[in-house]
């Protein structure tokens, strides 16, 4: 990974994880990191977050580029976990760009090791708690079941969910997952979030009207403004994050790439402001 040696405590590393081998429906998210970077640096937007944090002028974040994902599941998992662990070993934090949601399991392996008591805020149309899907236990529909089984997460708070079936309700009960279904969510709802907090943001949490470039279109989701509001009002600093499930194959206009780039800016600003942005955004 380039620039790993430049990471200092408190820095944030942007890390591309182009892995979609366990997508159940469509491939494509492996193409996402380079498209998000292209949107970020296209000249169509500046690098200033809404709170005024100018990322252009901030030397505390570094783009480590894309991981080379080897063939074979065990090797791929080890590569992703190892990369995150080497960032964490330097006292820095990861903002990972998927890939599909299967990347979160190996990332949370590293995070669970480094941060006992880890809490995860998970925004998604889907709970991704399947024990297996189509016989695949590493499916992008399973990462949180795997992380919970291994005890990597102490608390999982899911928001935006609108696809629960009986199996996934059972799984949520079994693992003590706190699920705020989309039909019950309201702006400003108190999720009682506390640190250490990791954000896992699946772009299909947003309504497909706002984020058409995803594999699974699930109407009835968040507006862009609502997701920005959640990020900007987090009550504690993020110790890590992933942005997953952008599928450039379904994004001919580039609108979802622009959305992903905007979310990268806002998440980076939230991480680098170390909570000051969150305090400023709160009444
Ligand atoms: Mn997901
Ligand atoms: Mn999803």
Short mmCIF file of C-alpha atoms and ligand atoms in Angstrom, two decimals:
data_model
loop_
_atom_site.label_atom_id
_atom_site.label_comp_id
_atom_site.label_asym_id
_atom_site.label_seq_id
_atom_site.Cartn_x
_atom_site.Cartn_y
_atom_site.Cartn_z
CA UNK A 1 0.00 0.00 0.00
CA UNK A 2 1.37 3.35 -0.97
CA UNK A 3 1.78 6.02 1.72
CA UNK A 4 1.26 3.59 4.60
CA UNK A 5 4.47 4.88 6.19
CA UNK A 6 3.17 8.46 6.06
CA UNK A 7 0.23 7.63 8.36
CA UNK A 8 0.43 9.15 11.82
CA UNK A 9 -1.84 8.72 14.83
CA UNK A 10 -5.21 10.33 14.15
CA UNK A 11 -4.81 10.28 10.37
CA UNK A 12 -7.44 8.77 8.10
CA UNK A 13 -6.58 6.37 5.30
CA UNK A 14 -8.84 6.09 2.28
CA UNK A 15 -8.58 2.45 1.22
CA UNK A 16 -10.13 0.99 -1.93
CA UNK A 17 -11.36 -2.59 -1.49
CA UNK A 18 -12.41 -3.69 -4.99
CA UNK A 19 -14.02 -7.00 -4.05
CA UNK A 20 -17.45 -8.14 -5.26
CA UNK A 21 -16.92 -11.88 -5.63
CA UNK A 22 -19.70 -12.53 -3.11
CA UNK A 23 -22.41 -10.33 -4.59
CA UNK A 24 -25.57 -12.44 -4.86
CA UNK A 25 -27.31 -10.62 -7.73
CA UNK A 26 -25.03 -8.41 -9.84
CA UNK A 27 -21.32 -7.81 -10.05
CA UNK A 28 -19.93 -4.29 -10.42
CA UNK A 29 -19.08 -2.85 -6.98
CA UNK A 30 -15.44 -3.84 -7.51
CA UNK A 31 -15.32 -0.99 -10.03
CA UNK A 32 -16.50 1.52 -7.43
CA UNK A 33 -13.34 2.85 -5.76
CA UNK A 34 -11.82 4.25 -8.94
CA UNK A 35 -15.15 5.82 -9.98
CA UNK A 36 -15.58 7.46 -6.58
CA UNK A 37 -12.05 8.88 -6.77
CA UNK A 38 -12.72 10.12 -10.31
CA UNK A 39 -15.86 11.93 -9.10
CA UNK A 40 -14.02 13.35 -6.10
CA UNK A 41 -11.25 14.79 -8.28
CA UNK A 42 -13.31 15.55 -11.39
CA UNK A 43 -13.37 19.30 -10.86
CA UNK A 44 -17.17 19.19 -10.64
CA UNK A 45 -16.98 19.67 -6.88
CA UNK A 46 -14.52 21.20 -4.47
CA UNK A 47 -13.06 19.28 -1.54
CA UNK A 48 -14.79 21.31 1.11
CA UNK A 49 -17.26 19.56 3.40
CA UNK A 50 -20.47 21.34 4.34
CA UNK A 51 -19.09 22.30 7.77
CA UNK A 52 -16.29 24.25 6.08
CA UNK A 53 -13.61 21.61 6.57
CA UNK A 54 -11.35 21.96 3.51
CA UNK A 55 -9.98 18.51 2.75
CA UNK A 56 -7.74 19.95 0.04
CA UNK A 57 -5.80 21.79 2.73
CA UNK A 58 -5.80 18.93 5.23
CA UNK A 59 -2.70 16.75 5.25
CA UNK A 60 -4.20 14.36 7.80
CA UNK A 61 -5.81 12.02 5.30
CA UNK A 62 -4.14 9.88 2.68
CA UNK A 63 -5.39 7.83 -0.23
CA UNK A 64 -3.71 4.43 -0.01
CA UNK A 65 -5.12 3.38 -3.38
CA UNK A 66 -6.79 0.06 -4.06
CA UNK A 67 -5.88 -3.23 -2.44
CA UNK A 68 -4.84 -5.98 -4.81
CA UNK A 69 -7.37 -8.66 -3.91
CA UNK A 70 -5.95 -12.16 -4.42
CA UNK A 71 -7.95 -15.06 -5.82
CA UNK A 72 -9.40 -17.32 -3.13
CA UNK A 73 -11.59 -16.36 -0.20
CA UNK A 74 -9.18 -16.98 2.65
CA UNK A 75 -6.45 -14.99 0.92
CA UNK A 76 -8.86 -12.16 0.10
CA UNK A 77 -10.13 -11.98 3.68
CA UNK A 78 -6.59 -12.02 5.06
CA UNK A 79 -5.50 -9.26 2.68
CA UNK A 80 -8.36 -6.96 3.68
CA UNK A 81 -8.03 -7.62 7.41
CA UNK A 82 -4.26 -7.25 7.20
CA UNK A 83 -4.46 -3.92 5.39
CA UNK A 84 -6.89 -2.48 7.93
CA UNK A 85 -4.80 -3.84 10.80
CA UNK A 86 -1.65 -2.16 9.47
CA UNK A 87 -3.44 1.18 9.32
CA UNK A 88 -4.78 0.72 12.86
CA UNK A 89 -1.33 -0.32 14.10
CA UNK A 90 -0.10 3.16 13.17
CA UNK A 91 -2.84 4.76 15.26
CA UNK A 92 -4.67 5.82 12.10
CA UNK A 93 -8.19 5.03 10.95
CA UNK A 94 -9.73 3.53 7.81
CA UNK A 95 -12.38 4.86 5.47
CA UNK A 96 -12.83 1.88 3.15
CA UNK A 97 -14.42 2.16 -0.28
CA UNK A 98 -16.07 -1.10 -1.35
CA UNK A 99 -16.66 -3.34 -3.03
CA UNK A 100 -19.86 -4.94 -1.91
CA UNK A 101 -20.88 -5.36 1.72
CA UNK A 102 -18.85 -8.56 2.08
CA UNK A 103 -15.81 -6.31 2.65
CA UNK A 104 -17.15 -5.26 6.07
CA UNK A 105 -16.56 -8.66 7.68
CA UNK A 106 -12.77 -8.70 7.16
CA UNK A 107 -12.59 -4.99 8.05
CA UNK A 108 -14.49 -5.62 11.29
CA UNK A 109 -12.15 -8.49 12.11
CA UNK A 110 -9.33 -5.94 12.30
CA UNK A 111 -11.47 -3.35 14.08
CA UNK A 112 -12.85 -5.81 16.64
CA UNK A 113 -9.29 -6.77 17.53
CA UNK A 114 -8.14 -3.16 17.92
CA UNK A 115 -11.25 -1.76 19.60
CA UNK A 116 -12.84 -3.84 22.36
CA UNK A 117 -16.44 -2.78 22.87
CA UNK A 118 -16.82 -1.82 19.21
CA UNK A 119 -20.22 -0.40 18.21
CA UNK A 120 -21.32 -0.32 14.58
CA UNK A 121 -23.87 2.02 13.04
CA UNK A 122 -25.11 0.24 9.93
CA UNK A 123 -27.18 2.10 7.33
CA UNK A 124 -28.75 -0.24 4.80
CA UNK A 125 -32.00 -1.33 3.18
CA UNK A 126 -30.98 -4.85 4.21
CA UNK A 127 -29.91 -6.24 7.57
CA UNK A 128 -27.20 -8.47 6.02
CA UNK A 129 -27.70 -10.97 8.82
CA UNK A 130 -28.30 -14.12 6.75
CA UNK A 131 -26.62 -17.20 8.15
CA UNK A 132 -25.99 -18.08 4.50
CA UNK A 133 -27.42 -17.03 1.16
CA UNK A 134 -27.48 -19.53 -1.71
CA UNK A 135 -25.04 -21.59 0.34
CA UNK A 136 -22.56 -18.71 0.60
CA UNK A 137 -21.59 -17.76 4.16
CA UNK A 138 -19.37 -14.94 2.89
CA UNK A 139 -22.20 -13.43 0.82
CA UNK A 140 -22.68 -9.67 0.93
CA UNK A 141 -25.95 -10.61 2.67
CA UNK A 142 -24.06 -12.17 5.64
CA UNK A 143 -21.21 -9.92 6.90
CA UNK A 144 -22.85 -8.90 10.17
CA UNK A 145 -23.83 -12.47 11.06
CA UNK A 146 -20.17 -13.45 10.64
CA UNK A 147 -18.81 -10.49 12.64
CA UNK A 148 -21.30 -11.07 15.47
CA UNK A 149 -20.57 -14.82 15.61
CA UNK A 150 -16.89 -14.05 16.02
CA UNK A 151 -17.60 -11.48 18.72
CA UNK A 152 -16.02 -8.65 16.72
CA UNK A 153 -18.92 -6.30 17.46
CA UNK A 154 -20.32 -5.49 20.88
CA UNK A 155 -23.27 -3.45 19.65
CA UNK A 156 -24.90 -3.32 16.20
CA UNK A 157 -27.39 -0.56 15.44
CA UNK A 158 -29.11 -0.89 12.06
CA UNK A 159 -31.03 1.96 10.47
CA UNK A 160 -33.00 2.18 7.24
CA UNK A 161 -33.86 -1.53 7.11
CA UNK A 162 -36.91 -2.35 4.98
CA UNK A 163 -36.49 -5.95 3.81
CA UNK A 164 -36.64 -8.11 6.96
CA UNK A 165 -37.90 -11.66 6.48
CA UNK A 166 -38.60 -14.12 9.32
CA UNK A 167 -35.07 -15.57 9.19
CA UNK A 168 -33.45 -12.15 9.49
CA UNK A 169 -35.80 -11.16 12.34
CA UNK A 170 -34.73 -14.36 14.12
CA UNK A 171 -31.08 -13.54 13.51
CA UNK A 172 -31.53 -10.00 14.85
CA UNK A 173 -33.11 -11.40 18.02
CA UNK A 174 -30.45 -14.09 18.35
CA UNK A 175 -27.60 -11.57 18.19
CA UNK A 176 -29.35 -8.75 20.07
CA UNK A 177 -29.18 -6.40 17.09
CA UNK A 178 -30.92 -3.05 17.51
CA UNK A 179 -32.95 -2.58 14.33
CA UNK A 180 -34.59 0.72 13.48
CA UNK A 181 -36.69 -0.13 10.47
CA UNK A 182 -37.09 2.55 7.82
CA UNK A 183 -40.84 2.72 8.47
CA UNK A 184 -40.11 3.66 12.11
CA UNK A 185 -37.21 6.06 11.53
CA UNK A 186 -37.60 9.81 12.05
CA UNK A 187 -35.04 12.62 11.73
CA UNK A 188 -33.41 13.34 15.06
CA UNK A 189 -34.25 9.94 16.54
CA UNK A 190 -31.86 9.24 19.42
CA UNK A 191 -29.89 6.07 18.71
CA UNK A 192 -27.90 6.44 21.96
CA UNK A 193 -24.67 5.98 20.03
CA UNK A 194 -21.44 5.79 21.98
CA UNK A 195 -17.87 5.03 21.09
CA UNK A 196 -15.84 3.41 19.80
CA UNK A 197 -18.13 3.82 16.80
CA UNK A 198 -17.70 2.46 13.27
CA UNK A 199 -20.01 3.47 10.40
CA UNK A 200 -20.95 0.96 7.71
CA UNK A 201 -22.85 2.73 4.96
CA UNK A 202 -24.52 0.70 2.22
CA UNK A 203 -25.61 3.07 -0.55
CA UNK A 204 -28.87 1.18 -0.97
CA UNK A 205 -29.94 2.64 2.37
CA UNK A 206 -30.80 5.66 0.25
CA UNK A 207 -33.88 5.56 -1.90
CA UNK A 208 -33.01 4.42 -5.44
CA UNK A 209 -34.30 7.80 -6.61
CA UNK A 210 -31.19 9.29 -4.95
CA UNK A 211 -28.81 6.36 -5.46
CA UNK A 212 -29.76 4.41 -8.60
CA UNK A 213 -26.25 2.98 -8.96
CA UNK A 214 -26.65 0.03 -6.62
CA UNK A 215 -27.28 -3.65 -7.29
CA UNK A 216 -30.45 -3.93 -5.22
CA UNK A 217 -33.07 -1.24 -5.82
CA UNK A 218 -35.23 -1.06 -2.70
CA UNK A 219 -37.69 1.85 -2.80
CA UNK A 220 -38.74 3.71 0.32
CA UNK A 221 -35.31 4.71 1.59
CA UNK A 222 -33.46 7.75 2.87
CA UNK A 223 -33.02 11.01 1.03
CA UNK A 224 -29.47 12.23 0.54
CA UNK A 225 -30.19 15.04 3.01
CA UNK A 226 -31.30 12.59 5.69
CA UNK A 227 -28.12 10.53 5.41
CA UNK A 228 -25.99 13.68 5.51
CA UNK A 229 -27.90 14.70 8.63
CA UNK A 230 -27.12 11.38 10.31
CA UNK A 231 -23.40 11.69 9.50
CA UNK A 232 -23.17 15.33 10.51
CA UNK A 233 -24.89 14.83 13.85
CA UNK A 234 -23.02 11.76 15.09
CA UNK A 235 -22.50 12.32 18.81
CA UNK A 236 -19.07 10.66 18.95
CA UNK A 237 -16.09 10.61 16.57
CA UNK A 238 -15.90 7.74 14.10
CA UNK A 239 -12.97 5.38 14.53
CA UNK A 240 -13.58 3.83 11.12
CA UNK A 241 -16.05 3.59 8.26
CA UNK A 242 -16.87 1.82 5.05
CA UNK A 243 -18.92 2.98 2.08
CA UNK A 244 -20.11 -0.02 0.10
CA UNK A 245 -22.38 -1.32 -2.67
CA UNK A 246 -21.91 1.48 -5.19
CA UNK A 247 -22.31 -0.30 -8.54
CA UNK A 248 -20.96 1.86 -11.41
CA UNK A 249 -22.47 -0.53 -13.96
CA UNK A 250 -25.89 0.85 -12.98
CA UNK A 251 -24.82 4.48 -12.89
CA UNK A 252 -24.66 5.72 -16.48
CA UNK A 253 -25.29 9.36 -15.51
CA UNK A 254 -22.67 9.38 -12.73
CA UNK A 255 -25.18 10.66 -10.18
CA UNK A 256 -24.42 7.88 -7.69
CA UNK A 257 -20.67 8.41 -8.12
CA UNK A 258 -21.19 12.07 -7.24
CA UNK A 259 -23.27 11.03 -4.22
CA UNK A 260 -20.57 8.60 -3.08
CA UNK A 261 -17.90 11.29 -3.45
CA UNK A 262 -20.01 13.73 -1.43
CA UNK A 263 -20.45 11.13 1.30
CA UNK A 264 -16.70 10.49 1.33
CA UNK A 265 -16.12 14.20 1.94
CA UNK A 266 -18.65 14.38 4.75
CA UNK A 267 -17.42 11.20 6.43
CA UNK A 268 -13.77 12.34 6.14
CA UNK A 269 -14.65 15.72 7.65
CA UNK A 270 -16.52 14.03 10.48
CA UNK A 271 -13.55 11.75 11.19
CA UNK A 272 -10.91 14.46 10.92
CA UNK A 273 -12.81 17.01 12.99
CA UNK A 274 -12.78 14.48 15.79
CA UNK A 275 -16.24 15.33 16.95
CA UNK A 276 -16.17 19.10 16.64
CA UNK A 277 -18.27 19.00 13.47
CA UNK A 278 -20.79 16.79 15.23
CA UNK A 279 -21.04 19.20 18.12
CA UNK A 280 -21.39 22.14 15.76
CA UNK A 281 -24.18 20.42 13.83
CA UNK A 282 -26.18 19.70 16.97
CA UNK A 283 -28.60 22.27 18.34
MN1 LIG B 1 -25.57 -4.23 2.79
MN1 LIG B 2 -28.17 -3.26 1.07
#
